[in-house]
PDB file of C-alpha atoms in Angstrom:
ATOM      1  CA  UNK A  20      14.380  11.999  -7.442  1.00 56.00           C
ATOM      2  CA  UNK A  21      14.659  10.879  -3.746  1.00 76.00           C
ATOM      3  CA  UNK A  22      11.664   8.534  -3.693  1.00 91.00           C
ATOM      4  CA  UNK A  23      11.518   4.946  -3.453  1.00 94.00           C
ATOM      5  CA  UNK A  24      12.739   3.104  -6.623  1.00 95.00           C
ATOM      6  CA  UNK A  25      12.259  -0.371  -7.945  1.00 96.00           C
ATOM      7  CA  UNK A  26      13.852  -2.215 -10.629  1.00 97.00           C
ATOM      8  CA  UNK A  27      12.811  -3.674 -13.060  1.00 97.00           C
ATOM      9  CA  UNK A  28       9.410  -2.094 -13.730  1.00 95.00           C
ATOM     10  CA  UNK A  29       8.215  -5.071 -15.634  1.00 96.00           C
ATOM     11  CA  UNK A  30       9.369  -8.689 -15.720  1.00 98.00           C
ATOM     12  CA  UNK A  31       8.046 -11.436 -17.919  1.00 98.00           C
ATOM     13  CA  UNK A  32       9.207 -14.927 -17.184  1.00 98.00           C
ATOM     14  CA  UNK A  33       8.244 -18.395 -17.844  1.00 97.00           C
ATOM     15  CA  UNK A  34       6.885 -20.761 -15.169  1.00 97.00           C
ATOM     16  CA  UNK A  35       9.610 -22.496 -13.341  1.00 97.00           C
ATOM     17  CA  UNK A  36      12.306 -19.660 -13.648  1.00 98.00           C
ATOM     18  CA  UNK A  37      13.588 -17.651 -10.954  1.00 98.00           C
ATOM     19  CA  UNK A  38      13.341 -13.856 -10.781  1.00 98.00           C
ATOM     20  CA  UNK A  39      14.756 -11.261  -8.477  1.00 98.00           C
ATOM     21  CA  UNK A  40      13.486  -7.630  -7.841  1.00 98.00           C
ATOM     22  CA  UNK A  41      15.176  -4.817  -6.344  1.00 98.00           C
ATOM     23  CA  UNK A  42      14.021  -1.887  -4.098  1.00 98.00           C
ATOM     24  CA  UNK A  43      16.058   1.138  -3.211  1.00 97.00           C
ATOM     25  CA  UNK A  44      14.378   2.957  -0.245  1.00 96.00           C
ATOM     26  CA  UNK A  45      14.402   6.506   0.626  1.00 93.00           C
ATOM     27  CA  UNK A  46      18.135   6.895   2.079  1.00 90.00           C
ATOM     28  CA  UNK A  47      17.229   7.859   5.671  1.00 86.00           C
ATOM     29  CA  UNK A  48      14.455   5.337   6.133  1.00 91.00           C
ATOM     30  CA  UNK A  49      15.350   2.367   8.305  1.00 90.00           C
ATOM     31  CA  UNK A  50      12.216   0.270   7.599  1.00 92.00           C
ATOM     32  CA  UNK A  51      11.440  -1.498   4.309  1.00 95.00           C
ATOM     33  CA  UNK A  52       8.369  -3.353   3.395  1.00 95.00           C
ATOM     34  CA  UNK A  53       7.344  -5.579   0.476  1.00 97.00           C
ATOM     35  CA  UNK A  54       3.750  -5.965  -0.556  1.00 96.00           C
ATOM     36  CA  UNK A  55       1.983  -7.913  -3.358  1.00 97.00           C
ATOM     37  CA  UNK A  56      -1.022  -6.561  -5.286  1.00 95.00           C
ATOM     38  CA  UNK A  57      -3.004  -8.827  -7.550  1.00 95.00           C
ATOM     39  CA  UNK A  58      -5.385  -7.458 -10.197  1.00 90.00           C
ATOM     40  CA  UNK A  59      -8.287  -5.731  -8.820  1.00 88.00           C
ATOM     41  CA  UNK A  60      -7.296  -6.105  -5.138  1.00 92.00           C
ATOM     42  CA  UNK A  61      -5.409  -3.910  -2.515  1.00 94.00           C
ATOM     43  CA  UNK A  62      -1.834  -4.645  -1.728  1.00 95.00           C
ATOM     44  CA  UNK A  63      -1.065  -7.322   0.733  1.00 95.00           C
ATOM     45  CA  UNK A  64       1.707  -7.446   3.180  1.00 94.00           C
ATOM     46  CA  UNK A  65       4.614  -9.931   2.513  1.00 95.00           C
ATOM     47  CA  UNK A  66       7.615  -8.813   4.752  1.00 94.00           C
ATOM     48  CA  UNK A  67       9.434  -6.137   6.442  1.00 92.00           C
ATOM     49  CA  UNK A  68      13.052  -5.101   7.606  1.00 93.00           C
ATOM     50  CA  UNK A  69      14.250  -2.827  10.154  1.00 91.00           C
ATOM     51  CA  UNK A  70      17.665  -1.840   9.116  1.00 91.00           C
ATOM     52  CA  UNK A  71      19.129  -5.328   7.940  1.00 91.00           C
ATOM     53  CA  UNK A  72      16.904  -7.566  10.166  1.00 91.00           C
ATOM     54  CA  UNK A  73      13.964  -9.179   8.623  1.00 90.00           C
ATOM     55  CA  UNK A  74      11.448  -8.940  11.452  1.00 89.00           C
ATOM     56  CA  UNK A  75       8.181 -10.351  10.100  1.00 87.00           C
ATOM     57  CA  UNK A  76       6.899 -12.453   7.273  1.00 88.00           C
ATOM     58  CA  UNK A  77       3.354 -13.001   6.186  1.00 88.00           C
ATOM     59  CA  UNK A  78       1.798 -16.537   5.482  1.00 84.00           C
ATOM     60  CA  UNK A  79       1.691 -15.404   1.940  1.00 84.00           C
ATOM     61  CA  UNK A  80       5.528 -15.701   1.799  1.00 86.00           C
ATOM     62  CA  UNK A  81       5.957 -19.244   0.742  1.00 89.00           C
ATOM     63  CA  UNK A  82       9.301 -20.981   0.933  1.00 93.00           C
ATOM     64  CA  UNK A  83       9.895 -20.252  -2.767  1.00 96.00           C
ATOM     65  CA  UNK A  84      10.131 -16.430  -1.738  1.00 96.00           C
ATOM     66  CA  UNK A  85      13.199 -15.012   0.003  1.00 95.00           C
ATOM     67  CA  UNK A  86      14.025 -11.349   0.834  1.00 96.00           C
ATOM     68  CA  UNK A  87      17.074  -9.842   2.033  1.00 95.00           C
ATOM     69  CA  UNK A  88      18.395  -6.332   2.879  1.00 95.00           C
ATOM     70  CA  UNK A  89      22.119  -6.955   3.292  1.00 90.00           C
ATOM     71  CA  UNK A  90      23.465  -3.746   4.519  1.00 86.00           C
ATOM     72  CA  UNK A  91      20.215  -2.042   5.722  1.00 84.00           C
ATOM     73  CA  UNK A  92      19.903  -0.143   2.370  1.00 90.00           C
ATOM     74  CA  UNK A  93      18.477  -1.794  -0.708  1.00 96.00           C
ATOM     75  CA  UNK A  94      16.525  -4.819  -0.561  1.00 97.00           C
ATOM     76  CA  UNK A  95      15.943  -7.817  -2.982  1.00 97.00           C
ATOM     77  CA  UNK A  96      13.005 -10.222  -3.378  1.00 97.00           C
ATOM     78  CA  UNK A  97      13.553 -13.522  -5.098  1.00 97.00           C
ATOM     79  CA  UNK A  98      11.071 -15.797  -6.242  1.00 97.00           C
ATOM     80  CA  UNK A  99      12.222 -19.421  -7.066  1.00 97.00           C
ATOM     81  CA  UNK A 100      10.324 -21.812  -9.416  1.00 97.00           C
ATOM     82  CA  UNK A 101       7.731 -19.103 -10.436  1.00 97.00           C
ATOM     83  CA  UNK A 102       4.166 -20.115 -10.863  1.00 96.00           C
ATOM     84  CA  UNK A 103       1.423 -18.474 -12.803  1.00 96.00           C
ATOM     85  CA  UNK A 104      -0.154 -17.568  -9.462  1.00 95.00           C
ATOM     86  CA  UNK A 105       2.828 -15.443  -8.675  1.00 96.00           C
ATOM     87  CA  UNK A 106       1.795 -12.911 -11.388  1.00 97.00           C
ATOM     88  CA  UNK A 107       1.155  -9.629  -9.573  1.00 97.00           C
ATOM     89  CA  UNK A 108       2.523  -6.244  -8.857  1.00 96.00           C
ATOM     90  CA  UNK A 109       5.229  -6.263  -6.239  1.00 97.00           C
ATOM     91  CA  UNK A 110       5.511  -3.017  -4.201  1.00 97.00           C
ATOM     92  CA  UNK A 111       8.165  -1.809  -2.023  1.00 97.00           C
ATOM     93  CA  UNK A 112       7.734   0.866   0.699  1.00 95.00           C
ATOM     94  CA  UNK A 113       9.876   2.497   3.143  1.00 94.00           C
ATOM     95  CA  UNK A 114       9.460   4.530   6.297  1.00 91.00           C
ATOM     96  CA  UNK A 115      11.240   6.068   9.237  1.00 86.00           C
ATOM     97  CA  UNK A 116       9.385   5.249  12.465  1.00 74.00           C
ATOM     98  CA  UNK A 117       8.580   8.432  14.396  1.00 63.00           C
ATOM     99  CA  UNK A 118       6.378   8.155  17.328  1.00 59.00           C
ATOM    100  CA  UNK A 119       3.485   5.837  16.447  1.00 55.00           C
ATOM    101  CA  UNK A 120       2.735   7.275  12.885  1.00 63.00           C
ATOM    102  CA  UNK A 121       4.129   5.102  10.264  1.00 69.00           C
ATOM    103  CA  UNK A 122       3.691   6.877   6.984  1.00 84.00           C
ATOM    104  CA  UNK A 123       5.096   4.474   4.297  1.00 90.00           C
ATOM    105  CA  UNK A 124       6.345   5.784   0.955  1.00 92.00           C
ATOM    106  CA  UNK A 125       5.640   3.451  -2.020  1.00 94.00           C
ATOM    107  CA  UNK A 126       7.770   2.872  -4.999  1.00 94.00           C
ATOM    108  CA  UNK A 127       6.141   2.425  -8.539  1.00 93.00           C
ATOM    109  CA  UNK A 128       6.319  -1.481  -8.272  1.00 95.00           C
ATOM    110  CA  UNK A 129       7.498  -4.297 -10.354  1.00 97.00           C
ATOM    111  CA  UNK A 130       4.921  -5.878 -12.447  1.00 96.00           C
ATOM    112  CA  UNK A 131       5.468  -9.678 -12.796  1.00 98.00           C
ATOM    113  CA  UNK A 132       3.787 -11.849 -15.469  1.00 98.00           C
ATOM    114  CA  UNK A 133       4.422 -15.635 -15.417  1.00 97.00           C
ATOM    115  CA  UNK A 134       3.634 -17.444 -18.615  1.00 96.00           C
TER     116      UNK A 134
ATOM    117  CA  UNK B 204      -6.861  -8.711  13.743  1.00 75.00           C
ATOM    118  CA  UNK B 205      -7.578  -5.546  11.795  1.00 82.00           C
ATOM    119  CA  UNK B 206      -9.476  -5.386   8.555  1.00 89.00           C
ATOM    120  CA  UNK B 207     -10.908  -2.647   6.194  1.00 94.00           C
ATOM    121  CA  UNK B 208     -13.982  -2.592   3.926  1.00 96.00           C
ATOM    122  CA  UNK B 209     -14.487  -0.392   1.101  1.00 97.00           C
ATOM    123  CA  UNK B 210     -18.096  -0.372   0.476  1.00 95.00           C
ATOM    124  CA  UNK B 211     -18.155   0.485  -3.211  1.00 95.00           C
ATOM    125  CA  UNK B 212     -15.746  -1.156  -5.784  1.00 96.00           C
ATOM    126  CA  UNK B 213     -16.661   1.634  -8.234  1.00 97.00           C
ATOM    127  CA  UNK B 214     -17.935   5.172  -7.995  1.00 98.00           C
ATOM    128  CA  UNK B 215     -18.865   7.438 -10.824  1.00 98.00           C
ATOM    129  CA  UNK B 216     -19.291  11.160 -10.484  1.00 97.00           C
ATOM    130  CA  UNK B 217     -19.576  14.056 -12.841  1.00 97.00           C
ATOM    131  CA  UNK B 218     -16.965  16.763 -12.837  1.00 97.00           C
ATOM    132  CA  UNK B 219     -17.647  19.408 -10.159  1.00 97.00           C
ATOM    133  CA  UNK B 220     -19.940  17.298  -8.207  1.00 98.00           C
ATOM    134  CA  UNK B 221     -19.161  15.947  -4.620  1.00 98.00           C
ATOM    135  CA  UNK B 222     -17.065  12.834  -4.169  1.00 98.00           C
ATOM    136  CA  UNK B 223     -17.850  10.209  -1.403  1.00 98.00           C
ATOM    137  CA  UNK B 224     -15.779   7.014  -0.940  1.00 98.00           C
ATOM    138  CA  UNK B 225     -16.924   4.795   2.019  1.00 98.00           C
ATOM    139  CA  UNK B 226     -14.583   3.012   4.421  1.00 97.00           C
ATOM    140  CA  UNK B 227     -15.464   0.823   7.462  1.00 97.00           C
ATOM    141  CA  UNK B 228     -12.707  -0.595   9.550  1.00 94.00           C
ATOM    142  CA  UNK B 229     -12.535  -3.330  12.123  1.00 90.00           C
ATOM    143  CA  UNK B 230      -9.915  -3.036  15.014  1.00 81.00           C
ATOM    144  CA  UNK B 231      -9.536  -3.878  18.527  1.00 72.00           C
ATOM    145  CA  UNK B 232      -7.557  -0.875  19.372  1.00 76.00           C
ATOM    146  CA  UNK B 233      -7.241   2.789  18.363  1.00 80.00           C
ATOM    147  CA  UNK B 234      -5.899   2.457  14.779  1.00 86.00           C
ATOM    148  CA  UNK B 235      -4.101   4.759  12.437  1.00 88.00           C
ATOM    149  CA  UNK B 236      -6.067   5.193   9.355  1.00 92.00           C
ATOM    150  CA  UNK B 237      -4.984   6.291   5.929  1.00 94.00           C
ATOM    151  CA  UNK B 238      -6.195   6.941   2.451  1.00 97.00           C
ATOM    152  CA  UNK B 239      -3.826   6.272  -0.434  1.00 97.00           C
ATOM    153  CA  UNK B 240      -4.423   6.950  -4.145  1.00 96.00           C
ATOM    154  CA  UNK B 241      -3.160   4.966  -6.964  1.00 94.00           C
ATOM    155  CA  UNK B 242      -3.090   6.517 -10.572  1.00 91.00           C
ATOM    156  CA  UNK B 243      -2.318   4.192 -13.458  1.00 84.00           C
ATOM    157  CA  UNK B 244       1.421   3.287 -13.680  1.00 77.00           C
ATOM    158  CA  UNK B 245       2.163   5.291 -10.714  1.00 81.00           C
ATOM    159  CA  UNK B 246       3.053   4.438  -7.160  1.00 84.00           C
ATOM    160  CA  UNK B 247       0.609   4.667  -4.241  1.00 93.00           C
ATOM    161  CA  UNK B 248       0.399   8.255  -2.763  1.00 93.00           C
ATOM    162  CA  UNK B 249      -0.590   9.199   0.605  1.00 93.00           C
ATOM    163  CA  UNK B 250      -3.833  11.454   0.596  1.00 95.00           C
ATOM    164  CA  UNK B 251      -4.204  11.926   4.282  1.00 94.00           C
ATOM    165  CA  UNK B 252      -3.844  10.161   7.659  1.00 91.00           C
ATOM    166  CA  UNK B 253      -5.527   9.819  10.972  1.00 90.00           C
ATOM    167  CA  UNK B 254      -3.449   9.429  14.215  1.00 81.00           C
ATOM    168  CA  UNK B 255      -5.839  10.147  17.058  1.00 75.00           C
ATOM    169  CA  UNK B 256      -5.687  13.868  16.902  1.00 75.00           C
ATOM    170  CA  UNK B 257      -8.392  15.750  15.179  1.00 83.00           C
ATOM    171  CA  UNK B 258     -11.214  13.555  13.731  1.00 88.00           C
ATOM    172  CA  UNK B 259     -11.646  15.609  10.632  1.00 94.00           C
ATOM    173  CA  UNK B 260      -8.472  15.198   8.531  1.00 94.00           C
ATOM    174  CA  UNK B 261      -7.549  17.345   5.703  1.00 94.00           C
ATOM    175  CA  UNK B 262      -5.446  16.041   3.028  1.00 94.00           C
ATOM    176  CA  UNK B 263      -3.824  16.945  -0.364  1.00 94.00           C
ATOM    177  CA  UNK B 264      -5.923  17.998  -3.475  1.00 94.00           C
ATOM    178  CA  UNK B 265      -8.933  19.106  -1.400  1.00 96.00           C
ATOM    179  CA  UNK B 266      -9.677  15.636   0.107  1.00 97.00           C
ATOM    180  CA  UNK B 267     -10.775  15.194   3.608  1.00 97.00           C
ATOM    181  CA  UNK B 268     -11.917  12.360   5.847  1.00 97.00           C
ATOM    182  CA  UNK B 269     -13.804  12.144   9.247  1.00 94.00           C
ATOM    183  CA  UNK B 270     -13.010   9.467  11.693  1.00 93.00           C
ATOM    184  CA  UNK B 271     -16.158   8.266  13.542  1.00 93.00           C
ATOM    185  CA  UNK B 272     -15.271   5.754  16.137  1.00 89.00           C
ATOM    186  CA  UNK B 273     -19.009   5.006  16.967  1.00 90.00           C
ATOM    187  CA  UNK B 274     -19.596   3.939  13.339  1.00 92.00           C
ATOM    188  CA  UNK B 275     -16.058   2.539  12.687  1.00 93.00           C
ATOM    189  CA  UNK B 276     -15.939   4.604   9.537  1.00 95.00           C
ATOM    190  CA  UNK B 277     -13.396   6.809   7.789  1.00 96.00           C
ATOM    191  CA  UNK B 278     -15.089   8.164   4.658  1.00 98.00           C
ATOM    192  CA  UNK B 279     -13.247  10.151   2.168  1.00 98.00           C
ATOM    193  CA  UNK B 280     -14.953  13.188   0.608  1.00 98.00           C
ATOM    194  CA  UNK B 281     -14.204  16.120  -1.639  1.00 98.00           C
ATOM    195  CA  UNK B 282     -16.549  18.881  -2.442  1.00 97.00           C
ATOM    196  CA  UNK B 283     -16.016  19.057  -6.091  1.00 97.00           C
ATOM    197  CA  UNK B 284     -14.438  16.246  -8.360  1.00 97.00           C
ATOM    198  CA  UNK B 285     -11.803  17.105 -11.098  1.00 97.00           C
ATOM    199  CA  UNK B 286     -10.987  14.908 -14.017  1.00 96.00           C
ATOM    200  CA  UNK B 287      -7.549  14.276 -12.516  1.00 95.00           C
ATOM    201  CA  UNK B 288      -9.173  12.720  -9.498  1.00 96.00           C
ATOM    202  CA  UNK B 289      -9.982   9.610 -11.466  1.00 96.00           C
ATOM    203  CA  UNK B 290      -7.779   6.791  -9.813  1.00 96.00           C
ATOM    204  CA  UNK B 291      -8.054   3.893  -7.512  1.00 96.00           C
ATOM    205  CA  UNK B 292      -8.377   4.818  -3.738  1.00 98.00           C
ATOM    206  CA  UNK B 293      -7.443   2.621  -0.912  1.00 97.00           C
ATOM    207  CA  UNK B 294      -8.448   2.871   2.706  1.00 97.00           C
ATOM    208  CA  UNK B 295      -5.782   1.455   5.015  1.00 95.00           C
ATOM    209  CA  UNK B 296      -5.534   0.602   8.711  1.00 92.00           C
ATOM    210  CA  UNK B 297      -2.357   0.186  10.847  1.00 87.00           C
ATOM    211  CA  UNK B 298      -2.023  -0.873  14.401  1.00 79.00           C
ATOM    212  CA  UNK B 299       0.227   1.705  16.172  1.00 70.00           C
ATOM    213  CA  UNK B 300       0.962  -0.991  18.895  1.00 72.00           C
ATOM    214  CA  UNK B 301       2.302  -3.430  16.423  1.00 74.00           C
ATOM    215  CA  UNK B 302       5.978  -3.126  16.207  1.00 70.00           C
ATOM    216  CA  UNK B 303       6.086  -3.608  12.386  1.00 78.00           C
ATOM    217  CA  UNK B 304       3.054  -1.171  11.712  1.00 80.00           C
ATOM    218  CA  UNK B 305       2.185  -3.214   8.652  1.00 86.00           C
ATOM    219  CA  UNK B 306      -0.519  -1.754   6.483  1.00 91.00           C
ATOM    220  CA  UNK B 307      -3.880  -3.570   5.773  1.00 92.00           C
ATOM    221  CA  UNK B 308      -5.547  -2.355   2.794  1.00 95.00           C
ATOM    222  CA  UNK B 309      -9.134  -2.402   1.634  1.00 96.00           C
ATOM    223  CA  UNK B 310     -10.040  -3.731  -1.774  1.00 96.00           C
ATOM    224  CA  UNK B 311      -9.980  -0.353  -3.348  1.00 97.00           C
ATOM    225  CA  UNK B 312     -12.627   1.943  -4.959  1.00 97.00           C
ATOM    226  CA  UNK B 313     -12.139   2.987  -8.467  1.00 97.00           C
ATOM    227  CA  UNK B 314     -13.287   6.652  -8.961  1.00 97.00           C
ATOM    228  CA  UNK B 315     -14.531   7.603 -12.515  1.00 97.00           C
ATOM    229  CA  UNK B 316     -15.065  11.204 -13.227  1.00 97.00           C
ATOM    230  CA  UNK B 317     -17.415  12.140 -16.156  1.00 96.00           C
ATOM    231  CA  UNK B 318     -16.962  15.466 -17.921  1.00 94.00           C
TER     232      UNK B 318
END
């Protein structure tokens, strides 16, 4: 399968713990995005990378969140000192910018539950 | 700023009848518009996209959408619903002039198909 993959698919943690998610984009894609989707809502943009550079961060990305894409391939999203409000589906998407059309391909998501 | 409003949070149709999912957008430029579908426990899948070419856009699985600038609408239609169409649908806008091309999602419409 050459699509976007995410690991783990589900994560249950206790409040105050740190968690890390991984995203592997489609191999030739130079852009990688993170979105968060809470129950009953549409996904909201968190941050994106072009190659290894993190170029934009949403105001939703508090200082407890950090994302990396060290070699311009896979990316990790870490949440420190998790709170119950962090419970959500975390989606990763990748794209290869061609012209002005930015079709993003999404992974299956990581569902985080904070108890 | 850009935004998307999906006018119905839930739509219920009978199998074999037409589908109409309504979407209005707000944008100060000529946007790119998309419809994505999300089946339970599966990733978001692109149905179709509008990128300032033809205003009537055909997508996968018999779906199509018409871009109407005067009405700032991008409604999704399908002539005949199938049971497998039951899913969550998202109308999405992107600013092609924004370097990051982040996607802004509507709140989603849950389509239910009755036998």
